[in-house]
Amino acid sequence: MGTSILNWLELFILPPGIIFVFLFIALIISRRAPLPSTFISLTSILMLYIFSMPLTARNLLSSLQIHPVVQLTEYNKGEVDSAIVILGAGRYASAPEYGYRDEISPLTLERLRYGAIIAEKLELPIILSGGKRNAEATSEAVIMNQLMVSVFKINTQYLEINSINTHQQALEVKKLIAHKNIKTIYLVTHAWHMKRAAEEFNLQGFTVKPASMGFSATSKAENDYLPSASALASTSRALHEYYAYWYLQLTQ
């Protein structure tokens, strides 16, 4: 199944899309079947509330964070046949404050910052991974590299510039370093993304050492049952990860 088809399918089966699907069905049958229509409408409202609860978002994200913080020692420095892979997470397109040029997204910046810390400790080659979509002029990895050099003062050895999703990142990184004898990677990405990302790179034959970062809070909060837009966004992000992970399991 193509990536575009999967993306379209995701729009309708994950929140908030699934809620609109239910409401649309309720509208269509409202005259012929008012009672089922009312039931579907109320179900949609309940779904919206559940998906928008911080409690739901936190539990879903926490269930994805299965890889703990990586423990680094002096023995890890300069490991043979190893490299650091930092995955891009989107761009801030045509940023007006930067002269309308593309910059990396906040999520990508978080990964770069932690990747720079790992790089300073391990002194290993760095691979930045991220391509471009549609008519975007510059690959994400190139933009990431500009920041690594100008802000973090770290030189990057390899740029993977062709991928547009996690699956392609694993494939393209493997192609990029196929003749470099790199077998072990320290994979840098958000903790909620690591479960799927590590699996993708494992399937390409790498020994993956997860360098998880950006952990979501796991402690209870006073507003756990108070719905919010940010909680809905986090729930959608977590369900997207499960959707992509389950598809990976079915197709590998």
mmCIF file of C-alpha atoms in Angstrom:
data_model
loop_
_atom_site.group_PDB
_atom_site.id
_atom_site.type_symbol
_atom_site.label_atom_id
_atom_site.label_comp_id
_atom_site.label_asym_id
_atom_site.label_seq_id
_atom_site.Cartn_x
_atom_site.Cartn_y
_atom_site.Cartn_z
ATOM 1 C CA MET A 1 0.000 0.000 0.000
ATOM 2 C CA GLY A 2 1.441 3.379 -1.006
ATOM 3 C CA THR A 3 2.440 6.059 1.472
ATOM 4 C CA SER A 4 -0.114 8.530 0.105
ATOM 5 C CA ILE A 5 -2.957 6.015 0.560
ATOM 6 C CA LEU A 6 -1.871 5.330 4.132
ATOM 7 C CA ASN A 7 -1.771 9.059 4.851
ATOM 8 C CA TRP A 8 -5.271 9.545 3.479
ATOM 9 C CA LEU A 9 -6.566 6.561 5.433
ATOM 10 C CA GLU A 10 -5.027 7.960 8.604
ATOM 11 C CA LEU A 11 -6.983 11.192 8.161
ATOM 12 C CA PHE A 12 -10.251 9.299 8.515
ATOM 13 C CA ILE A 13 -9.508 6.677 11.166
ATOM 14 C CA LEU A 14 -7.517 8.735 13.693
ATOM 15 C CA PRO A 15 -8.678 11.773 15.671
ATOM 16 C CA PRO A 16 -9.911 14.285 14.922
ATOM 17 C CA GLY A 17 -10.835 12.852 11.507
ATOM 18 C CA ILE A 18 -12.746 9.863 12.886
ATOM 19 C CA ILE A 19 -14.986 12.238 14.858
ATOM 20 C CA PHE A 20 -15.965 14.138 11.725
ATOM 21 C CA VAL A 21 -16.657 10.837 9.953
ATOM 22 C CA PHE A 22 -19.071 9.835 12.713
ATOM 23 C CA LEU A 23 -20.768 13.239 12.674
ATOM 24 C CA PHE A 24 -21.122 13.088 8.897
ATOM 25 C CA ILE A 25 -22.765 9.665 9.147
ATOM 26 C CA ALA A 26 -25.089 10.977 11.850
ATOM 27 C CA LEU A 27 -26.089 13.879 9.609
ATOM 28 C CA ILE A 28 -26.805 11.634 6.625
ATOM 29 C CA ILE A 29 -29.091 9.270 8.558
ATOM 30 C CA SER A 30 -30.690 11.910 10.801
ATOM 31 C CA ARG A 31 -34.016 12.005 8.930
ATOM 32 C CA ARG A 32 -34.429 8.296 8.288
ATOM 33 C CA ALA A 33 -33.015 7.085 11.601
ATOM 34 C CA PRO A 34 -33.081 9.880 14.198
ATOM 35 C CA LEU A 35 -32.383 7.633 17.183
ATOM 36 C CA PRO A 36 -29.197 6.021 15.756
ATOM 37 C CA SER A 37 -28.172 9.457 14.501
ATOM 38 C CA THR A 38 -28.458 10.882 18.002
ATOM 39 C CA PHE A 39 -26.501 7.956 19.433
ATOM 40 C CA ILE A 40 -23.688 8.414 16.891
ATOM 41 C CA SER A 41 -23.587 12.160 17.574
ATOM 42 C CA LEU A 42 -23.324 11.636 21.322
ATOM 43 C CA THR A 43 -20.644 8.991 20.756
ATOM 44 C CA SER A 44 -18.684 11.500 18.687
ATOM 45 C CA ILE A 45 -18.856 14.072 21.459
ATOM 46 C CA LEU A 46 -17.717 11.477 23.992
ATOM 47 C CA MET A 47 -14.835 10.467 21.716
ATOM 48 C CA LEU A 48 -13.776 14.095 21.375
ATOM 49 C CA TYR A 49 -13.776 14.484 25.145
ATOM 50 C CA ILE A 50 -11.752 11.301 25.736
ATOM 51 C CA PHE A 51 -9.210 12.111 23.035
ATOM 52 C CA SER A 52 -8.845 15.651 24.420
ATOM 53 C CA MET A 53 -8.140 14.635 28.019
ATOM 54 C CA PRO A 54 -4.535 15.114 29.218
ATOM 55 C CA LEU A 55 -4.949 11.760 30.986
ATOM 56 C CA THR A 56 -5.502 9.996 27.649
ATOM 57 C CA ALA A 57 -2.624 11.776 25.946
ATOM 58 C CA ARG A 58 -0.216 11.093 28.807
ATOM 59 C CA ASN A 59 -1.038 7.399 29.045
ATOM 60 C CA LEU A 60 -0.722 6.877 25.298
ATOM 61 C CA LEU A 61 2.592 8.717 25.050
ATOM 62 C CA SER A 62 3.940 6.967 28.147
ATOM 63 C CA SER A 63 3.144 3.572 26.654
ATOM 64 C CA LEU A 64 5.367 4.436 23.679
ATOM 65 C CA GLN A 65 8.327 5.492 25.816
ATOM 66 C CA ILE A 66 9.792 2.026 26.287
ATOM 67 C CA HIS A 67 13.451 2.970 25.839
ATOM 68 C CA PRO A 68 15.101 4.700 28.832
ATOM 69 C CA VAL A 69 17.732 7.415 28.724
ATOM 70 C CA VAL A 70 20.945 6.061 27.193
ATOM 71 C CA GLN A 71 23.806 5.594 29.652
ATOM 72 C CA LEU A 72 27.143 6.772 28.254
ATOM 73 C CA THR A 73 30.598 6.182 29.697
ATOM 74 C CA GLU A 74 34.173 6.753 28.611
ATOM 75 C CA TYR A 75 34.155 3.217 27.226
ATOM 76 C CA ASN A 76 31.646 4.315 24.571
ATOM 77 C CA LYS A 77 33.898 7.058 23.184
ATOM 78 C CA GLY A 78 35.182 6.460 19.676
ATOM 79 C CA GLU A 79 33.522 3.062 19.295
ATOM 80 C CA VAL A 80 34.572 1.242 16.141
ATOM 81 C CA ASP A 81 31.918 0.706 13.437
ATOM 82 C CA SER A 82 29.504 3.097 15.174
ATOM 83 C CA ALA A 83 27.791 6.367 14.295
ATOM 84 C CA ILE A 84 25.176 8.789 15.604
ATOM 85 C CA VAL A 85 21.975 9.125 13.575
ATOM 86 C CA ILE A 86 19.782 12.171 14.217
ATOM 87 C CA LEU A 87 16.342 12.022 12.630
ATOM 88 C CA GLY A 88 14.693 15.147 11.281
ATOM 89 C CA ALA A 89 11.153 15.973 12.409
ATOM 90 C CA GLY A 90 9.941 18.552 9.930
ATOM 91 C CA ARG A 91 10.678 22.128 9.025
ATOM 92 C CA TYR A 92 9.449 25.664 9.706
ATOM 93 C CA ALA A 93 8.746 26.652 6.111
ATOM 94 C CA SER A 94 9.304 30.194 4.816
ATOM 95 C CA ALA A 95 10.026 31.601 8.271
ATOM 96 C CA PRO A 96 9.424 35.382 8.006
ATOM 97 C CA GLU A 97 11.822 36.228 10.841
ATOM 98 C CA TYR A 98 14.595 34.426 8.953
ATOM 99 C CA GLY A 99 14.083 36.156 5.633
ATOM 100 C CA TYR A 100 11.393 33.687 4.514
ATOM 101 C CA ARG A 101 13.814 30.820 4.255
ATOM 102 C CA ASP A 102 13.106 27.360 5.619
ATOM 103 C CA GLU A 103 14.310 26.572 9.125
ATOM 104 C CA ILE A 104 14.062 23.391 11.169
ATOM 105 C CA SER A 105 11.008 22.747 13.309
ATOM 106 C CA PRO A 106 11.123 22.972 17.118
ATOM 107 C CA LEU A 107 11.015 19.169 17.315
ATOM 108 C CA THR A 108 14.016 18.860 15.010
ATOM 109 C CA LEU A 109 15.887 21.469 17.039
ATOM 110 C CA GLU A 110 15.299 19.445 20.207
ATOM 111 C CA ARG A 111 16.762 16.365 18.541
ATOM 112 C CA LEU A 112 19.750 18.297 17.217
ATOM 113 C CA ARG A 113 20.513 19.734 20.633
ATOM 114 C CA TYR A 114 20.567 16.324 22.290
ATOM 115 C CA GLY A 115 22.417 14.825 19.345
ATOM 116 C CA ALA A 116 25.108 17.469 19.755
ATOM 117 C CA ILE A 117 25.525 16.471 23.405
ATOM 118 C CA ILE A 118 25.842 12.804 22.425
ATOM 119 C CA ALA A 119 28.345 13.702 19.712
ATOM 120 C CA GLU A 120 30.566 15.638 22.111
ATOM 121 C CA LYS A 121 30.640 12.701 24.516
ATOM 122 C CA LEU A 122 31.180 9.915 22.002
ATOM 123 C CA GLU A 123 33.234 11.567 19.240
ATOM 124 C CA LEU A 124 31.552 9.441 16.581
ATOM 125 C CA PRO A 125 30.556 10.229 12.987
ATOM 126 C CA ILE A 126 27.197 11.991 12.680
ATOM 127 C CA ILE A 127 24.466 11.216 10.174
ATOM 128 C CA LEU A 128 21.660 13.762 9.744
ATOM 129 C CA SER A 129 18.542 12.361 8.092
ATOM 130 C CA GLY A 130 15.748 14.296 6.420
ATOM 131 C CA GLY A 131 14.649 14.981 2.861
ATOM 132 C CA LYS A 132 12.165 17.352 1.277
ATOM 133 C CA ARG A 133 8.546 17.287 0.138
ATOM 134 C CA ASN A 134 7.018 18.736 -2.991
ATOM 135 C CA ALA A 135 8.809 21.850 -4.263
ATOM 136 C CA GLU A 136 10.759 22.623 -1.110
ATOM 137 C CA ALA A 137 14.138 23.887 -2.196
ATOM 138 C CA THR A 138 16.412 22.469 0.501
ATOM 139 C CA SER A 139 16.523 19.054 2.126
ATOM 140 C CA GLU A 140 15.890 18.999 5.844
ATOM 141 C CA ALA A 141 19.264 17.385 6.542
ATOM 142 C CA VAL A 142 21.017 20.310 4.846
ATOM 143 C CA ILE A 143 19.163 22.804 7.042
ATOM 144 C CA MET A 144 19.976 20.698 10.100
ATOM 145 C CA ASN A 145 23.636 20.663 9.150
ATOM 146 C CA GLN A 146 23.718 24.454 8.818
ATOM 147 C CA LEU A 147 22.540 24.741 12.408
ATOM 148 C CA MET A 148 24.911 22.054 13.671
ATOM 149 C CA VAL A 149 27.844 24.006 12.274
ATOM 150 C CA SER A 150 26.732 27.560 13.085
ATOM 151 C CA VAL A 151 25.198 27.000 16.533
ATOM 152 C CA PHE A 152 26.651 23.785 17.950
ATOM 153 C CA LYS A 153 30.055 24.058 16.198
ATOM 154 C CA ILE A 154 29.943 20.390 15.203
ATOM 155 C CA ASN A 155 30.819 19.034 11.783
ATOM 156 C CA THR A 156 28.607 16.371 10.247
ATOM 157 C CA GLN A 157 30.053 13.512 8.233
ATOM 158 C CA TYR A 158 26.959 12.291 6.368
ATOM 159 C CA LEU A 159 23.730 13.905 5.132
ATOM 160 C CA GLU A 160 20.788 11.724 4.117
ATOM 161 C CA ILE A 161 18.683 14.044 1.936
ATOM 162 C CA ASN A 162 16.058 11.839 0.258
ATOM 163 C CA SER A 163 13.664 10.541 2.926
ATOM 164 C CA ILE A 164 10.219 11.917 3.772
ATOM 165 C CA ASN A 165 9.233 9.559 6.605
ATOM 166 C CA THR A 166 10.746 7.279 9.228
ATOM 167 C CA HIS A 167 10.627 4.187 7.044
ATOM 168 C CA GLN A 168 12.499 5.940 4.267
ATOM 169 C CA GLN A 169 15.012 7.376 6.726
ATOM 170 C CA ALA A 170 16.064 3.865 7.710
ATOM 171 C CA LEU A 171 16.286 2.738 4.084
ATOM 172 C CA GLU A 172 18.196 5.794 2.890
ATOM 173 C CA VAL A 173 20.652 5.807 5.800
ATOM 174 C CA LYS A 174 21.465 2.180 5.024
ATOM 175 C CA LYS A 175 22.138 3.101 1.381
ATOM 176 C CA LEU A 176 24.224 6.109 2.369
ATOM 177 C CA ILE A 177 26.646 4.177 4.562
ATOM 178 C CA ALA A 178 26.443 0.795 2.838
ATOM 179 C CA HIS A 179 30.205 0.726 2.237
ATOM 180 C CA LYS A 180 31.289 2.465 5.449
ATOM 181 C CA ASN A 181 31.231 -0.592 7.730
ATOM 182 C CA ILE A 182 28.951 1.140 10.232
ATOM 183 C CA LYS A 183 26.924 -1.505 12.045
ATOM 184 C CA THR A 184 25.928 0.153 15.318
ATOM 185 C CA ILE A 185 24.043 3.439 15.570
ATOM 186 C CA TYR A 186 23.100 5.707 18.424
ATOM 187 C CA LEU A 187 19.649 6.734 17.249
ATOM 188 C CA VAL A 188 18.495 10.182 18.373
ATOM 189 C CA THR A 189 14.771 10.913 18.314
ATOM 190 C CA HIS A 190 11.922 11.662 20.702
ATOM 191 C CA ALA A 191 11.040 8.992 23.239
ATOM 192 C CA TRP A 192 7.511 8.603 21.863
ATOM 193 C CA HIS A 193 8.950 8.062 18.356
ATOM 194 C CA MET A 194 11.778 5.728 19.352
ATOM 195 C CA LYS A 195 9.767 2.489 19.487
ATOM 196 C CA ARG A 196 8.933 2.659 15.791
ATOM 197 C CA ALA A 197 12.166 4.315 14.671
ATOM 198 C CA ALA A 198 14.363 1.732 16.403
ATOM 199 C CA GLU A 199 12.345 -1.074 14.837
ATOM 200 C CA GLU A 200 12.751 0.440 11.365
ATOM 201 C CA PHE A 201 16.535 0.635 11.730
ATOM 202 C CA ASN A 202 16.736 -2.831 13.277
ATOM 203 C CA LEU A 203 14.990 -4.205 10.208
ATOM 204 C CA GLN A 204 17.735 -2.673 8.069
ATOM 205 C CA GLY A 205 20.349 -4.697 9.937
ATOM 206 C CA PHE A 206 21.647 -2.052 12.331
ATOM 207 C CA THR A 207 22.365 -2.640 15.991
ATOM 208 C CA VAL A 208 20.401 0.230 17.490
ATOM 209 C CA LYS A 209 21.308 1.953 20.740
ATOM 210 C CA PRO A 210 18.317 4.204 21.437
ATOM 211 C CA ALA A 211 19.293 7.724 22.503
ATOM 212 C CA SER A 212 15.793 8.778 23.486
ATOM 213 C CA MET A 213 15.031 12.392 24.354
ATOM 214 C CA GLY A 214 12.034 14.665 24.828
ATOM 215 C CA PHE A 215 10.235 12.378 27.259
ATOM 216 C CA SER A 216 6.611 13.298 27.938
ATOM 217 C CA ALA A 217 5.530 13.742 31.539
ATOM 218 C CA THR A 218 4.196 10.613 33.211
ATOM 219 C CA SER A 219 3.011 12.041 36.543
ATOM 220 C CA LYS A 220 -0.619 12.857 37.253
ATOM 221 C CA ALA A 221 -1.830 16.438 36.918
ATOM 222 C CA GLU A 222 -4.746 18.366 38.396
ATOM 223 C CA ASN A 223 -6.239 19.000 34.970
ATOM 224 C CA ASP A 224 -6.116 15.370 33.819
ATOM 225 C CA TYR A 225 -9.828 15.371 32.958
ATOM 226 C CA LEU A 226 -10.036 18.906 31.577
ATOM 227 C CA PRO A 227 -9.994 18.688 27.767
ATOM 228 C CA SER A 228 -7.553 20.817 25.796
ATOM 229 C CA ALA A 229 -6.393 21.271 22.222
ATOM 230 C CA SER A 230 -2.810 20.429 23.172
ATOM 231 C CA ALA A 231 -3.918 17.123 24.702
ATOM 232 C CA LEU A 232 -5.867 16.288 21.538
ATOM 233 C CA ALA A 233 -2.750 16.999 19.473
ATOM 234 C CA SER A 234 -0.656 14.744 21.717
ATOM 235 C CA THR A 235 -3.247 11.971 21.531
ATOM 236 C CA SER A 236 -3.250 12.220 17.742
ATOM 237 C CA ARG A 237 0.543 12.053 17.694
ATOM 238 C CA ALA A 238 0.588 8.940 19.873
ATOM 239 C CA LEU A 239 -2.101 7.194 17.829
ATOM 240 C CA HIS A 240 -0.202 8.054 14.654
ATOM 241 C CA GLU A 241 2.813 6.246 16.101
ATOM 242 C CA TYR A 242 0.744 3.178 16.901
ATOM 243 C CA TYR A 243 -0.892 3.272 13.475
ATOM 244 C CA ALA A 244 2.488 3.364 11.722
ATOM 245 C CA TYR A 245 4.006 0.778 14.072
ATOM 246 C CA TRP A 246 1.177 -1.703 13.560
ATOM 247 C CA TYR A 247 1.414 -1.261 9.803
ATOM 248 C CA LEU A 248 5.141 -1.947 10.045
ATOM 249 C CA GLN A 249 4.480 -5.154 11.971
ATOM 250 C CA LEU A 250 1.958 -6.313 9.380
ATOM 251 C CA THR A 251 4.211 -5.662 6.398
ATOM 252 C CA GLN A 252 7.687 -6.633 7.565
#
